Amino acid sequence: MKLHLNVNGKNMECEIEGHETLLEVLRDRFGLTGTKKGCGEGVCGACTVLLNGLPAASCIISAFAIEGASVETIEGITPEQGLSSLQKAFIERGAVQCGYCTPGFIVSGHHYLKNNDVVSPAGIRRALSGNLCRCTGYKKIEEAMLSAAEALGKRMKK
Amino acid sequence: MKIAIRTDNLDDLLKAKAKYGDKALILAGGTDVNVKRNRGLIGPEVIISISGITDMKGIVPEKGKLVIGSLSTHSDIENDAAVKRRAFPLHMSCAAIGSPQIRNTGTLGGNIGTASPAGDTLPSLVLLDSIINVMSIRGTRKIKAAKFFTGPGKTVLEKDEIIYSVEVPLGYTSSNSGFFKLGMRDALAISVLSVAWYFDKNGTVGLSFGGVSPVVKRILVKQGLSETAFRKKVSGIISPIDDIRAGAGFRRGVVTDIAFKVYRDGGI
């Protein structure tokens, strides 16, 4: 069947099978390989994308079910030139080691920072609670989020 | 899967469900269905995707209750001001589910249809005497949440019926009611057990328990029971089992401890 999506602001279409997940369509049909497959069960967050503006686990979303949806991936979140404040902060703060979970964290973190003018460590932790990292121990990821929040002029709540 | 159907129209859904019956699995958010499918645990012949049916979305206040469309996501419900103010246990239940990614996608109807003994919305729905509105090509039925579930993954739904909406009575605030989930960690952990409760004006305490029996159980007790009498009541209604998440003895001990603390202190 035919699937139409708006991906990173562009209207795209492709022929899919009923069993395909959004993750498979993004990676295998559209070549957007920034989104990673981790657990395949919606638990690790490596496959996080914004689906109609909200973080979602693309590995457990049936592609045929979201005809007409808008999807934003790590490729869409990354500026044309250079990196976003959050991406820079991840590098500066050592919040990236093997890097496999990073696109998912950036998508969740980007959504939180974009939608909250006042940020807090508790809010950050809750926003990132659907993403697992086996390398960094999360401390540096939280620091990177706080540092990006500061760079973006967010107000801090203790 | 042989057939994948997507519909934006309630009548078409009811017709498709009447045609395919048991062979058809309803796909709402997919957060349960696709996990089971990715693991190879299920392979339904027909999947009917219903996420485009707008009639089944939205949270509408009516006299003394909220009518919640079964396609409302856990985030929709968690963030709804009326749910938070006046159906507080359900707010807490939805906030305790999975992760932001899961809450943004998973639906109330899906949690009900999956009918897991550990489903986080079920203790709150049963506690508050919610009504589950089901629909088929033959008509509609109103079923009390307490009567809806018959076992793990089992409900009274007939093979042509779908879950249309849920009516949740109001009057349960953060000061007279609550919900507590015990999991291995805060996010993305299936409940080991859960407790929902309210205290009414007449000295009755309602408590319901998830993850400690094949279906959610509820008790109504008067305030002022002795600790021994209260614990006996709780222990008498539950039938926990050993599974991958915890042992039966642990569940029995902890759920009665939490229930007694709530009963004695008015919360946790």
mmCIF file with all atom_site columns, C-alpha atoms in Angstrom, chain A residues 61-148:
data_model
loop_
_atom_site.group_PDB
_atom_site.id
_atom_site.type_symbol
_atom_site.label_atom_id
_atom_site.label_alt_id
_atom_site.label_comp_id
_atom_site.label_asym_id
_atom_site.label_entity_id
_atom_site.label_seq_id
_atom_site.pdbx_PDB_ins_code
_atom_site.Cartn_x
_atom_site.Cartn_y
_atom_site.Cartn_z
_atom_site.occupancy
_atom_site.B_iso_or_equiv
_atom_site.pdbx_formal_charge
_atom_site.auth_seq_id
_atom_site.auth_comp_id
_atom_site.auth_asym_id
_atom_site.auth_atom_id
_atom_site.pdbx_PDB_model_num
ATOM 1  C CA . ILE A 1 61  ? 4.698  2.282  15.306 1.00 0.00 ? 61  ILE A CA 1
ATOM 2  C CA . SER A 1 62  ? 2.982  0.620  12.381 1.00 0.00 ? 62  SER A CA 1
ATOM 3  C CA . ALA A 1 63  ? 3.817  2.716  9.334  1.00 0.00 ? 63  ALA A CA 1
ATOM 4  C CA . PHE A 1 64  ? 0.505  2.052  7.575  1.00 0.00 ? 64  PHE A CA 1
ATOM 5  C CA . ALA A 1 65  ? -1.366 3.363  10.600 1.00 0.00 ? 65  ALA A CA 1
ATOM 6  C CA . ILE A 1 66  ? 0.117  6.861  10.411 1.00 0.00 ? 66  ILE A CA 1
ATOM 7  C CA . GLU A 1 67  ? -0.781 7.808  6.823  1.00 0.00 ? 67  GLU A CA 1
ATOM 8  C CA . GLY A 1 68  ? -0.473 11.573 6.432  1.00 0.00 ? 68  GLY A CA 1
ATOM 9  C CA . ALA A 1 69  ? 1.486  12.133 9.645  1.00 0.00 ? 69  ALA A CA 1
ATOM 10 C CA . SER A 1 70  ? 4.381  14.520 10.072 1.00 0.00 ? 70  SER A CA 1
ATOM 11 C CA . VAL A 1 71  ? 7.628  13.047 11.328 1.00 0.00 ? 71  VAL A CA 1
ATOM 12 C CA . GLU A 1 72  ? 10.755 14.823 12.462 1.00 0.00 ? 72  GLU A CA 1
ATOM 13 C CA . THR A 1 73  ? 13.978 12.830 12.789 1.00 0.00 ? 73  THR A CA 1
ATOM 14 C CA . ILE A 1 74  ? 17.468 13.607 14.038 1.00 0.00 ? 74  ILE A CA 1
ATOM 15 C CA . GLU A 1 75  ? 18.321 14.664 10.465 1.00 0.00 ? 75  GLU A CA 1
ATOM 16 C CA . GLY A 1 76  ? 15.550 17.283 10.587 1.00 0.00 ? 76  GLY A CA 1
ATOM 17 C CA . ILE A 1 77  ? 16.537 18.538 14.022 1.00 0.00 ? 77  ILE A CA 1
ATOM 18 C CA . THR A 1 78  ? 20.171 19.004 13.025 1.00 0.00 ? 78  THR A CA 1
ATOM 19 C CA . PRO A 1 79  ? 20.722 22.478 11.489 1.00 0.00 ? 79  PRO A CA 1
ATOM 20 C CA . GLU A 1 80  ? 21.732 22.686 7.791  1.00 0.00 ? 80  GLU A CA 1
ATOM 21 C CA . GLN A 1 81  ? 25.066 24.089 8.871  1.00 0.00 ? 81  GLN A CA 1
ATOM 22 C CA . GLY A 1 82  ? 26.852 22.931 12.003 1.00 0.00 ? 82  GLY A CA 1
ATOM 23 C CA . LEU A 1 83  ? 25.159 21.560 15.100 1.00 0.00 ? 83  LEU A CA 1
ATOM 24 C CA . SER A 1 84  ? 22.386 22.679 17.454 1.00 0.00 ? 84  SER A CA 1
ATOM 25 C CA . SER A 1 85  ? 23.140 24.079 20.920 1.00 0.00 ? 85  SER A CA 1
ATOM 26 C CA . LEU A 1 86  ? 22.084 20.756 22.402 1.00 0.00 ? 86  LEU A CA 1
ATOM 27 C CA . GLN A 1 87  ? 24.279 18.719 20.055 1.00 0.00 ? 87  GLN A CA 1
ATOM 28 C CA . LYS A 1 88  ? 27.273 20.972 20.838 1.00 0.00 ? 88  LYS A CA 1
ATOM 29 C CA . ALA A 1 89  ? 26.581 20.655 24.566 1.00 0.00 ? 89  ALA A CA 1
ATOM 30 C CA . PHE A 1 90  ? 26.516 16.841 24.293 1.00 0.00 ? 90  PHE A CA 1
ATOM 31 C CA . ILE A 1 91  ? 30.001 16.928 22.748 1.00 0.00 ? 91  ILE A CA 1
ATOM 32 C CA . GLU A 1 92  ? 31.411 19.557 25.115 1.00 0.00 ? 92  GLU A CA 1
ATOM 33 C CA . ARG A 1 93  ? 30.097 17.805 28.226 1.00 0.00 ? 93  ARG A CA 1
ATOM 34 C CA . GLY A 1 94  ? 31.190 14.305 27.209 1.00 0.00 ? 94  GLY A CA 1
ATOM 35 C CA . ALA A 1 95  ? 27.586 13.111 26.994 1.00 0.00 ? 95  ALA A CA 1
ATOM 36 C CA . VAL A 1 96  ? 28.438 10.961 23.963 1.00 0.00 ? 96  VAL A CA 1
ATOM 37 C CA . GLN A 1 97  ? 30.508 7.802  24.191 1.00 0.00 ? 97  GLN A CA 1
ATOM 38 C CA . CYS A 1 98  ? 29.572 5.027  21.777 1.00 0.00 ? 98  CYS A CA 1
ATOM 39 C CA . GLY A 1 99  ? 26.909 7.356  20.383 1.00 0.00 ? 99  GLY A CA 1
ATOM 40 C CA . TYR A 1 100 ? 24.258 4.788  19.559 1.00 0.00 ? 100 TYR A CA 1
ATOM 41 C CA . CYS A 1 101 ? 21.657 6.254  21.924 1.00 0.00 ? 101 CYS A CA 1
ATOM 42 C CA . THR A 1 102 ? 22.571 9.862  21.133 1.00 0.00 ? 102 THR A CA 1
ATOM 43 C CA . PRO A 1 103 ? 20.116 10.602 18.283 1.00 0.00 ? 103 PRO A CA 1
ATOM 44 C CA . GLY A 1 104 ? 17.240 9.432  20.486 1.00 0.00 ? 104 GLY A CA 1
ATOM 45 C CA . PHE A 1 105 ? 18.434 11.545 23.412 1.00 0.00 ? 105 PHE A CA 1
ATOM 46 C CA . ILE A 1 106 ? 18.843 14.590 21.162 1.00 0.00 ? 106 ILE A CA 1
ATOM 47 C CA . VAL A 1 107 ? 15.282 14.179 19.809 1.00 0.00 ? 107 VAL A CA 1
ATOM 48 C CA . SER A 1 108 ? 13.775 13.838 23.310 1.00 0.00 ? 108 SER A CA 1
ATOM 49 C CA . GLY A 1 109 ? 15.975 16.628 24.678 1.00 0.00 ? 109 GLY A CA 1
ATOM 50 C CA . HIS A 1 110 ? 15.226 18.928 21.735 1.00 0.00 ? 110 HIS A CA 1
ATOM 51 C CA . HIS A 1 111 ? 11.488 18.443 22.277 1.00 0.00 ? 111 HIS A CA 1
ATOM 52 C CA . TYR A 1 112 ? 11.785 19.270 25.978 1.00 0.00 ? 112 TYR A CA 1
ATOM 53 C CA . LEU A 1 113 ? 13.890 22.395 25.448 1.00 0.00 ? 113 LEU A CA 1
ATOM 54 C CA . LYS A 1 114 ? 11.693 23.618 22.611 1.00 0.00 ? 114 LYS A CA 1
ATOM 55 C CA . ASN A 1 115 ? 8.508  23.308 24.655 1.00 0.00 ? 115 ASN A CA 1
ATOM 56 C CA . ASN A 1 116 ? 9.655  24.545 28.062 1.00 0.00 ? 116 ASN A CA 1
ATOM 57 C CA . ASP A 1 117 ? 10.812 28.074 28.844 1.00 0.00 ? 117 ASP A CA 1
ATOM 58 C CA . VAL A 1 118 ? 11.484 27.055 32.435 1.00 0.00 ? 118 VAL A CA 1
ATOM 59 C CA . VAL A 1 119 ? 13.591 23.945 32.838 1.00 0.00 ? 119 VAL A CA 1
ATOM 60 C CA . SER A 1 120 ? 14.546 21.883 35.882 1.00 0.00 ? 120 SER A CA 1
ATOM 61 C CA . PRO A 1 121 ? 16.689 18.825 36.569 1.00 0.00 ? 121 PRO A CA 1
ATOM 62 C CA . ALA A 1 122 ? 13.505 16.917 37.477 1.00 0.00 ? 122 ALA A CA 1
ATOM 63 C CA . GLY A 1 123 ? 11.836 17.993 34.235 1.00 0.00 ? 123 GLY A CA 1
ATOM 64 C CA . ILE A 1 124 ? 14.897 16.976 32.234 1.00 0.00 ? 124 ILE A CA 1
ATOM 65 C CA . ARG A 1 125 ? 15.019 13.571 33.880 1.00 0.00 ? 125 ARG A CA 1
ATOM 66 C CA . ARG A 1 126 ? 11.351 12.930 33.209 1.00 0.00 ? 126 ARG A CA 1
ATOM 67 C CA . ALA A 1 127 ? 11.667 14.104 29.593 1.00 0.00 ? 127 ALA A CA 1
ATOM 68 C CA . LEU A 1 128 ? 14.602 11.744 29.036 1.00 0.00 ? 128 LEU A CA 1
ATOM 69 C CA . SER A 1 129 ? 13.171 8.843  31.063 1.00 0.00 ? 129 SER A CA 1
ATOM 70 C CA . GLY A 1 130 ? 12.293 6.928  27.887 1.00 0.00 ? 130 GLY A CA 1
ATOM 71 C CA . ASN A 1 131 ? 15.895 6.868  26.644 1.00 0.00 ? 131 ASN A CA 1
ATOM 72 C CA . LEU A 1 132 ? 18.567 4.470  27.834 1.00 0.00 ? 132 LEU A CA 1
ATOM 73 C CA . CYS A 1 133 ? 22.342 5.059  27.723 1.00 0.00 ? 133 CYS A CA 1
ATOM 74 C CA . ARG A 1 134 ? 24.693 2.254  28.728 1.00 0.00 ? 134 ARG A CA 1
ATOM 75 C CA . CYS A 1 135 ? 27.920 4.328  28.527 1.00 0.00 ? 135 CYS A CA 1
ATOM 76 C CA . THR A 1 136 ? 27.693 7.727  30.126 1.00 0.00 ? 136 THR A CA 1
ATOM 77 C CA . GLY A 1 137 ? 25.752 7.088  33.310 1.00 0.00 ? 137 GLY A CA 1
ATOM 78 C CA . TYR A 1 138 ? 23.306 9.956  32.533 1.00 0.00 ? 138 TYR A CA 1
ATOM 79 C CA . LYS A 1 139 ? 25.072 12.579 34.678 1.00 0.00 ? 139 LYS A CA 1
ATOM 80 C CA . LYS A 1 140 ? 26.831 14.097 31.688 1.00 0.00 ? 140 LYS A CA 1
ATOM 81 C CA . ILE A 1 141 ? 23.661 13.968 29.630 1.00 0.00 ? 141 ILE A CA 1
ATOM 82 C CA . GLU A 1 142 ? 21.813 15.930 32.311 1.00 0.00 ? 142 GLU A CA 1
ATOM 83 C CA . GLU A 1 143 ? 24.722 18.408 32.446 1.00 0.00 ? 143 GLU A CA 1
ATOM 84 C CA . ALA A 1 144 ? 24.602 18.779 28.668 1.00 0.00 ? 144 ALA A CA 1
ATOM 85 C CA . MET A 1 145 ? 20.857 19.476 28.832 1.00 0.00 ? 145 MET A CA 1
ATOM 86 C CA . LEU A 1 146 ? 21.386 22.125 31.536 1.00 0.00 ? 146 LEU A CA 1
ATOM 87 C CA . SER A 1 147 ? 24.234 23.673 29.596 1.00 0.00 ? 147 SER A CA 1
ATOM 88 C CA . ALA A 1 148 ? 22.160 23.816 26.385 1.00 0.00 ? 148 ALA A CA 1
#
